Amino acid sequence: MNESVLSPSMLAVLATALGCGLLVGLDRERRKLRGPRRPLAGLRTFALTSVSGAAAMLSGQHALVAVGALLVVGLAVVAYLRNRTDDPGVTTEVALFLTYLIGVLCVVSLPLAAGLAVVLTALLTERETLHRFATEWLTPGEMRDGIILLTVVLIGLPLLPNRPLWGPVLNPQVIGQLLALLLALQSLAHLSRRLLAARQALALSSLASGFVSSTATVATLGMAVREGRGQPGAMAGAALISCVATLLQLLLVTAAVQAAWLPVLLWPSLAGALVALLWGAWLVRGAQLAPAGDAPAAGDVRMFSLRAAALIAALLTGIQAAVYGLSLWLGPKGMLAGTLLASLAELHSAVAAVMAATLPGDGQHPETTIALALVVHAASKCVNAGLTGGWRYALALAPGMLVHTGVAVGWLVWGR
């Protein structure tokens, strides 16, 4: 046995393993039958199995760990063979083996083992809910889209090279991540509309998406309008709510990059965010939205548009390449032009570059540069709305976009 195993942490390992086994076993005990049809594994069996895995791993004898695993597999086989119920299944047997592995994992990482035990228990407890979700709630179109999304994330992304093709831009791995992110955002918005009340789903999914990319959210909502999956007013209100996340995230970036800017940007950002939130909520509340239901009217509803996500990813990537090309052309004197051009697609990186290179109140007037970046970013979102969702969507979005940006810019330039 290793010297490190003889530390007081050994007691914590065994206690965690016991707790994990009891947690999983509690659900299995509640589902056990009585009499001759009584299953093999219950509360005590799961607890002992988890502790056995931890004890075997603490011994430092890998052969003992393997023997314990074989013993658990043998017990699982016996339990399955002696099961006389009409629908035996193998859930309990697989859970028993996984519980042994959780006990082994307690020696490696207590938080990971505890988290895995909680996930396992949740999967066992929500059996009926998961069955209804798979057989009744999920549509064929959503199933296909879920497979596509998992294929992109689990197979496509690892195969893409992680090296830029031109300077620091045009990285295939980054482009693939952006595409996967856009597909995930569309899926989140779709599922939220089915799980929540329509207005709540639209507002909450847009706010969450805005923390990732408000520009992409505006474009995604615009494509929904163009494809007839949303009203211009409601989608414009949701787009404004995503701008709340943009301004709040700006404060987080400021605190991380250059804390000296935080007192300067705090109140302008909060004021602009409040205006965007109130205006956006008013537009969403005033729209006539269909109530959410357990199942869609059409039997083959899709969660996302792959074509729309690919177009948005190509647009954002092209803008990044243009910013890099401009910086090569103009050199150090191109900071203002590069910042404004970068603001067309992504505000935070553009403003972060200014804050990293300057301090408030210096002779280069960085406050003016940041204010111009905010204005350009707002204008680009309005143009983005027109290109993706049409003029009705752009006209519904533009007033709130310009007003909340004007409040933030006015406070930043003249309110100090």
Coordinates of C-alpha atoms in Angstrom, one line a residue:
M1 CA 0.0 0.0 0.0
N2 CA 1.3 3.4 -1.0
E3 CA 2.3 5.9 1.7
S4 CA -0.2 8.5 0.4
V5 CA -3.1 6.0 0.9
L6 CA -2.4 5.8 4.6
S7 CA -3.4 9.4 5.1
P8 CA -6.6 10.6 6.8
S9 CA -8.2 11.1 3.3
M10 CA -8.7 7.3 3.2
L11 CA -11.7 7.7 5.6
A12 CA -13.2 10.4 3.4
V13 CA -12.8 8.0 0.4
L14 CA -14.6 5.2 2.1
A15 CA -17.3 7.5 3.5
T16 CA -18.0 8.9 0.0
A17 CA -18.1 5.5 -1.5
L18 CA -20.6 4.4 1.1
G19 CA -22.7 7.5 0.5
C20 CA -22.7 6.9 -3.3
G21 CA -23.7 3.3 -2.8
L22 CA -26.5 4.2 -0.4
L23 CA -27.8 6.9 -2.8
V24 CA -28.0 4.6 -5.8
G25 CA -29.3 1.6 -3.7
L26 CA -32.1 3.7 -2.2
D27 CA -33.8 4.0 -5.6
R28 CA -33.3 0.3 -6.3
E29 CA -34.7 -0.7 -2.9
R30 CA -37.8 1.3 -3.5
R31 CA -38.5 -0.6 -6.7
K32 CA -37.7 -4.1 -5.4
L33 CA -40.4 -6.7 -5.4
R34 CA -41.1 -9.0 -2.5
G35 CA -41.3 -12.7 -2.1
P36 CA -39.8 -15.2 -4.6
R37 CA -39.6 -12.6 -7.4
R38 CA -37.4 -10.3 -5.2
P39 CA -34.3 -9.1 -7.1
L40 CA -30.8 -9.7 -5.9
A41 CA -29.5 -6.2 -5.4
G42 CA -31.0 -3.6 -3.0
L43 CA -29.8 -0.9 -0.6
R44 CA -27.2 -2.9 1.2
T45 CA -25.9 -4.7 -1.9
F46 CA -25.3 -1.4 -3.7
A47 CA -23.6 0.2 -0.6
L48 CA -21.3 -2.8 -0.1
T49 CA -20.5 -2.9 -3.8
S50 CA -19.4 0.7 -3.8
V51 CA -17.3 0.3 -0.7
S52 CA -15.7 -2.8 -2.1
G53 CA -14.6 -0.9 -5.2
A54 CA -13.0 1.8 -3.0
A55 CA -11.3 -0.7 -0.7
A56 CA -9.9 -2.6 -3.6
M57 CA -8.5 0.6 -5.2
L58 CA -7.1 1.7 -1.8
S59 CA -5.1 -1.5 -1.5
G60 CA -3.1 -0.6 -4.5
Q61 CA -3.5 -4.1 -6.0
H62 CA -4.8 -3.7 -9.5
A63 CA -5.4 -7.4 -9.7
L64 CA -7.8 -7.2 -6.7
V65 CA -9.7 -4.4 -8.5
A66 CA -10.1 -6.6 -11.6
V67 CA -11.2 -9.6 -9.5
G68 CA -13.8 -7.4 -7.7
A69 CA -15.1 -6.2 -11.1
L70 CA -15.4 -9.8 -12.3
L71 CA -17.2 -10.8 -9.1
V72 CA -19.8 -7.9 -9.6
V73 CA -20.3 -9.0 -13.2
G74 CA -20.9 -12.5 -12.1
L75 CA -23.4 -11.4 -9.5
A76 CA -25.2 -9.3 -12.2
V77 CA -25.4 -12.3 -14.5
V78 CA -26.9 -14.4 -11.7
A79 CA -29.4 -11.7 -10.9
Y80 CA -30.5 -11.5 -14.5
L81 CA -30.8 -15.2 -14.9
R82 CA -32.9 -15.6 -11.7
N83 CA -35.2 -12.7 -12.6
R84 CA -38.7 -14.1 -13.2
T85 CA -40.5 -10.9 -14.0
D86 CA -42.3 -10.3 -17.3
D87 CA -39.9 -7.5 -18.3
P88 CA -36.6 -8.3 -16.6
G89 CA -34.3 -5.7 -18.3
V90 CA -30.7 -5.1 -17.3
T91 CA -30.9 -1.7 -15.7
T92 CA -30.2 -2.9 -12.1
E93 CA -27.4 -5.2 -13.2
V94 CA -25.6 -2.4 -15.2
A95 CA -26.2 0.0 -12.3
L96 CA -24.6 -2.5 -9.9
F97 CA -21.4 -2.7 -12.0
L98 CA -21.3 1.1 -12.4
T99 CA -21.7 1.5 -8.7
Y100 CA -18.6 -0.7 -8.2
L101 CA -16.7 1.6 -10.7
I102 CA -17.9 4.6 -8.7
G103 CA -16.3 3.2 -5.6
V104 CA -13.1 2.7 -7.5
L105 CA -13.3 6.3 -8.8
C106 CA -13.7 7.7 -5.3
V107 CA -9.9 7.1 -4.8
V108 CA -9.1 9.0 -8.0
S109 CA -11.6 11.9 -7.7
L110 CA -14.2 12.3 -5.0
P111 CA -16.2 15.1 -6.7
L112 CA -16.3 13.2 -10.0
A113 CA -17.4 10.0 -8.3
A114 CA -20.1 11.8 -6.3
G115 CA -21.3 13.6 -9.4
L116 CA -21.5 10.3 -11.3
A117 CA -23.5 8.7 -8.5
V118 CA -26.0 11.6 -8.6
V119 CA -26.4 11.3 -12.4
L120 CA -26.9 7.6 -12.1
T121 CA -29.5 8.0 -9.4
A122 CA -31.3 10.6 -11.4
L123 CA -31.4 8.3 -14.5
L124 CA -32.8 5.5 -12.4
T125 CA -35.4 7.7 -10.6
E126 CA -36.7 9.4 -13.7
R127 CA -37.4 6.1 -15.6
E128 CA -41.0 6.8 -16.5
T129 CA -40.2 10.4 -17.5
L130 CA -37.4 9.4 -19.7
H131 CA -39.5 6.7 -21.4
R132 CA -42.3 9.1 -22.1
F133 CA -39.8 11.7 -23.4
A134 CA -38.3 9.1 -25.9
T135 CA -41.5 7.5 -27.0
E136 CA -44.2 10.2 -26.8
W137 CA -42.7 13.7 -26.5
L138 CA -39.7 13.6 -28.9
T139 CA -40.7 13.9 -32.6
P140 CA -38.8 12.2 -35.5
G141 CA -37.5 15.5 -36.8
E142 CA -36.1 16.4 -33.4
M143 CA -34.5 13.0 -33.1
R144 CA -32.8 13.4 -36.4
D145 CA -31.5 16.9 -35.5
G146 CA -30.2 15.6 -32.2
I147 CA -28.2 12.9 -34.0
I148 CA -26.9 15.6 -36.4
L149 CA -25.8 17.8 -33.5
L150 CA -24.1 14.9 -31.7
T151 CA -22.4 13.9 -34.9
V152 CA -21.0 17.4 -35.4
V153 CA -19.8 17.7 -31.8
L154 CA -18.5 14.2 -31.1
I155 CA -17.2 13.2 -34.5
G156 CA -16.8 16.3 -36.7
L157 CA -15.1 18.6 -34.3
P158 CA -12.3 16.2 -33.1
L159 CA -11.4 15.5 -36.8
L160 CA -11.0 19.2 -37.7
P161 CA -7.4 20.6 -37.6
N162 CA -6.8 23.0 -34.7
R163 CA -4.5 25.4 -36.5
P164 CA -5.2 28.8 -38.2
L165 CA -4.9 28.9 -41.9
W166 CA -4.0 32.6 -42.1
G167 CA -2.3 34.3 -39.1
P168 CA -4.5 33.8 -36.0
V169 CA -7.8 33.5 -38.0
L170 CA -9.6 30.9 -40.2
N171 CA -9.1 28.1 -37.7
P172 CA -11.2 25.1 -38.9
Q173 CA -11.6 23.9 -35.2
V174 CA -12.9 27.3 -34.2
I175 CA -15.2 27.5 -37.2
G176 CA -16.6 24.1 -36.4
Q177 CA -17.1 25.1 -32.7
L178 CA -19.0 28.2 -33.9
L179 CA -21.3 26.1 -36.1
A180 CA -22.0 23.6 -33.3
L181 CA -22.7 26.5 -31.0
L182 CA -25.2 28.0 -33.4
L183 CA -27.0 24.7 -33.8
A184 CA -27.1 24.2 -30.0
L185 CA -28.6 27.7 -29.6
Q186 CA -31.3 27.0 -32.1
S187 CA -32.0 23.7 -30.4
L188 CA -32.2 25.4 -26.9
A189 CA -34.6 27.9 -28.2
H190 CA -36.8 25.3 -29.8
L191 CA -36.9 23.0 -26.7
S192 CA -37.5 26.0 -24.5
R193 CA -40.6 27.0 -26.5
R194 CA -42.0 23.5 -25.9
L195 CA -41.1 23.2 -22.3
L196 CA -42.1 26.7 -21.1
A197 CA -44.8 29.1 -21.7
A198 CA -44.2 30.8 -25.1
R199 CA -43.2 34.2 -23.8
Q200 CA -41.0 32.8 -20.9
A201 CA -39.2 30.5 -23.3
L202 CA -38.5 33.1 -25.9
A203 CA -37.2 35.6 -23.3
L204 CA -35.1 33.1 -21.3
S205 CA -33.6 31.3 -24.3
S206 CA -32.6 34.7 -25.9
L207 CA -31.0 35.9 -22.7
A208 CA -29.0 32.7 -22.3
S209 CA -28.0 32.8 -26.0
G210 CA -26.9 36.5 -25.6
F211 CA -24.2 35.5 -23.2
V212 CA -22.7 33.4 -25.9
S213 CA -23.3 35.6 -28.9
S214 CA -25.9 38.3 -29.2
T215 CA -25.0 38.9 -32.9
A216 CA -25.7 35.2 -33.6
T217 CA -28.9 35.3 -31.6
V218 CA -30.2 38.3 -33.6
A219 CA -29.4 36.5 -36.8
T220 CA -31.0 33.2 -35.6
L221 CA -34.2 35.0 -34.6
G222 CA -34.2 36.8 -37.9
M223 CA -34.0 33.4 -39.8
A224 CA -36.9 32.3 -37.7
V225 CA -38.9 35.3 -38.9
R226 CA -38.0 34.7 -42.5
E227 CA -39.0 31.0 -42.3
G228 CA -42.3 31.9 -40.8
R229 CA -41.5 30.4 -37.3
G230 CA -41.9 33.7 -35.4
Q231 CA -43.5 37.2 -35.5
P232 CA -41.2 40.2 -36.2
G233 CA -42.2 42.0 -33.1
A234 CA -41.7 39.1 -30.7
M235 CA -38.4 38.1 -32.3
A236 CA -37.2 41.7 -32.1
G237 CA -38.1 41.8 -28.4
A238 CA -36.2 38.6 -27.8
A239 CA -33.2 40.1 -29.7
L240 CA -33.2 43.1 -27.5
I241 CA -33.3 40.9 -24.4
S242 CA -30.1 39.2 -25.8
C243 CA -28.5 42.6 -25.8
V244 CA -28.9 42.7 -22.0
A245 CA -26.5 39.8 -21.8
T246 CA -24.1 41.6 -24.1
L247 CA -23.8 44.6 -21.8
L248 CA -23.6 42.5 -18.6
Q249 CA -20.9 40.4 -20.2
L250 CA -19.0 43.6 -21.2
L251 CA -18.7 44.3 -17.4
L252 CA -17.3 40.8 -16.8
V253 CA -14.7 41.3 -19.6
T254 CA -13.8 44.7 -18.2
A255 CA -13.2 43.3 -14.8
A256 CA -11.0 40.6 -16.2
V257 CA -9.0 42.7 -18.8
Q258 CA -8.6 46.1 -17.1
A259 CA -10.3 46.7 -13.8
A260 CA -9.6 50.4 -14.0
W261 CA -12.3 50.7 -16.7
L262 CA -15.0 49.1 -14.5
P263 CA -16.1 52.4 -12.7
V264 CA -16.3 54.1 -16.1
L265 CA -18.5 51.4 -17.8
L266 CA -20.5 50.2 -14.9
W267 CA -23.5 52.6 -14.9
P268 CA -23.6 53.1 -18.7
S269 CA -23.8 49.4 -19.2
L270 CA -26.4 48.8 -16.4
A271 CA -28.6 51.7 -17.7
G272 CA -28.4 50.4 -21.3
A273 CA -29.2 46.9 -20.2
L274 CA -32.2 48.1 -18.2
V275 CA -33.6 49.9 -21.2
A276 CA -33.1 46.9 -23.5
L277 CA -34.7 44.6 -20.9
L278 CA -37.8 46.7 -20.5
W279 CA -38.2 47.4 -24.2
G280 CA -37.6 43.8 -25.2
A281 CA -40.1 42.5 -22.5
W282 CA -42.7 45.0 -23.7
L283 CA -42.4 43.7 -27.3
V284 CA -42.5 40.1 -26.3
R285 CA -45.4 40.6 -24.0
G286 CA -47.4 42.5 -26.6
A287 CA -47.0 39.7 -29.3
Q288 CA -49.6 37.0 -29.8
L289 CA -47.7 33.8 -29.3
A290 CA -49.0 30.3 -29.5
P291 CA -49.0 28.5 -26.1
A292 CA -46.4 25.9 -25.6
G293 CA -47.6 22.3 -25.5
D294 CA -46.4 18.8 -24.8
A295 CA -46.2 18.0 -28.5
P296 CA -46.0 20.2 -31.6
A297 CA -48.8 20.4 -34.1
A298 CA -46.7 18.9 -36.9
G299 CA -45.2 15.5 -36.4
D300 CA -41.8 16.3 -38.0
V301 CA -40.8 19.6 -36.5
R302 CA -37.1 20.4 -36.7
M303 CA -35.0 21.9 -33.9
F304 CA -32.6 23.9 -36.1
S305 CA -31.8 25.0 -39.6
L306 CA -28.3 23.8 -40.7
R307 CA -28.2 26.1 -43.6
A308 CA -29.0 29.2 -41.5
A309 CA -26.3 28.2 -38.9
A310 CA -23.7 27.7 -41.7
L311 CA -24.5 31.1 -43.2
I312 CA -24.1 32.9 -39.9
A313 CA -20.9 31.1 -39.1
A314 CA -19.5 32.0 -42.5
L315 CA -20.4 35.7 -42.0
L316 CA -18.8 35.9 -38.5
T317 CA -15.7 34.1 -39.8
G318 CA -15.4 36.4 -42.8
I319 CA -15.6 39.5 -40.6
Q320 CA -12.8 38.2 -38.4
A321 CA -10.6 37.6 -41.4
A322 CA -11.4 41.1 -42.6
V323 CA -10.3 42.6 -39.3
Y324 CA -7.0 40.7 -39.4
G325 CA -6.4 41.8 -43.0
L326 CA -7.0 45.4 -42.0
S327 CA -4.6 45.2 -39.1
L328 CA -1.9 43.9 -41.4
W329 CA -2.5 46.7 -43.9
L330 CA -2.7 49.7 -41.4
G331 CA -0.3 48.5 -38.7
P332 CA -0.5 50.0 -35.2
K333 CA -2.3 53.1 -36.5
G334 CA -5.3 51.0 -37.4
M335 CA -6.5 50.4 -33.9
L336 CA -9.6 52.6 -34.3
A337 CA -10.5 51.2 -37.7
G338 CA -9.9 47.6 -36.5
T339 CA -11.9 48.2 -33.4
L340 CA -14.9 49.5 -35.3
L341 CA -14.7 46.8 -37.9
A342 CA -14.4 44.1 -35.2
S343 CA -17.5 45.6 -33.5
L344 CA -19.5 44.7 -36.5
A345 CA -19.5 41.1 -35.3
E346 CA -18.2 40.9 -31.8
L347 CA -18.2 43.8 -29.3
H348 CA -16.3 42.3 -26.4
S349 CA -13.1 41.4 -28.2
A350 CA -13.0 44.9 -29.8
V351 CA -13.5 46.8 -26.6
A352 CA -11.1 44.5 -24.7
A353 CA -8.4 45.4 -27.2
V354 CA -8.9 49.1 -26.4
M355 CA -9.0 48.6 -22.6
A356 CA -5.9 46.4 -22.7
A357 CA -3.9 49.1 -24.5
T358 CA -5.2 52.3 -22.8
L359 CA -6.4 53.7 -19.5
P360 CA -9.4 55.9 -18.9
G361 CA -8.8 59.6 -19.5
D362 CA -5.5 59.3 -21.4
G363 CA -4.7 61.5 -24.4
Q364 CA -5.9 58.9 -27.0
H365 CA -9.6 59.4 -26.0
P366 CA -10.3 55.7 -25.5
E367 CA -13.8 56.5 -24.2
T368 CA -14.7 57.9 -27.6
T369 CA -13.4 54.8 -29.3
I370 CA -15.5 52.5 -27.0
A371 CA -18.6 54.7 -27.6
L372 CA -18.1 54.4 -31.4
A373 CA -17.7 50.7 -31.0
L374 CA -21.0 50.5 -29.2
V375 CA -22.7 52.5 -31.9
V376 CA -21.2 50.5 -34.8
H377 CA -22.1 47.2 -33.0
A378 CA -25.8 48.4 -32.6
A379 CA -25.9 49.5 -36.2
S380 CA -24.5 46.2 -37.4
K381 CA -27.2 44.3 -35.5
C382 CA -29.9 46.3 -37.2
V383 CA -28.4 45.6 -40.6
N384 CA -28.0 42.0 -39.6
A385 CA -31.7 41.9 -38.7
G386 CA -32.6 43.2 -42.1
L387 CA -30.5 40.7 -44.0
T388 CA -31.7 37.7 -42.0
G389 CA -35.2 38.5 -41.0
G390 CA -36.4 41.2 -43.5
W391 CA -37.4 44.8 -43.1
R392 CA -40.3 44.3 -40.7
Y393 CA -38.0 42.5 -38.2
A394 CA -35.3 45.2 -38.6
L395 CA -37.9 48.0 -38.1
A396 CA -39.2 46.4 -35.0
L397 CA -35.7 46.0 -33.6
A398 CA -34.0 49.2 -34.6
P399 CA -35.8 51.7 -32.2
G400 CA -35.0 49.7 -29.1
M401 CA -31.5 48.9 -30.3
L402 CA -30.6 52.5 -31.0
V403 CA -32.3 53.9 -27.8
H404 CA -30.6 51.5 -25.3
T405 CA -27.3 52.0 -27.1
G406 CA -27.8 55.8 -27.0
V407 CA -28.4 55.7 -23.3
A408 CA -25.2 53.7 -22.7
V409 CA -23.1 55.9 -25.0
G410 CA -24.6 59.1 -23.7
W411 CA -23.8 58.2 -20.1
L412 CA -20.3 57.0 -21.1
V413 CA -19.4 60.2 -23.0
W414 CA -21.3 63.0 -21.1
G415 CA -22.5 61.4 -17.9
R416 CA -19.2 61.2 -16.0

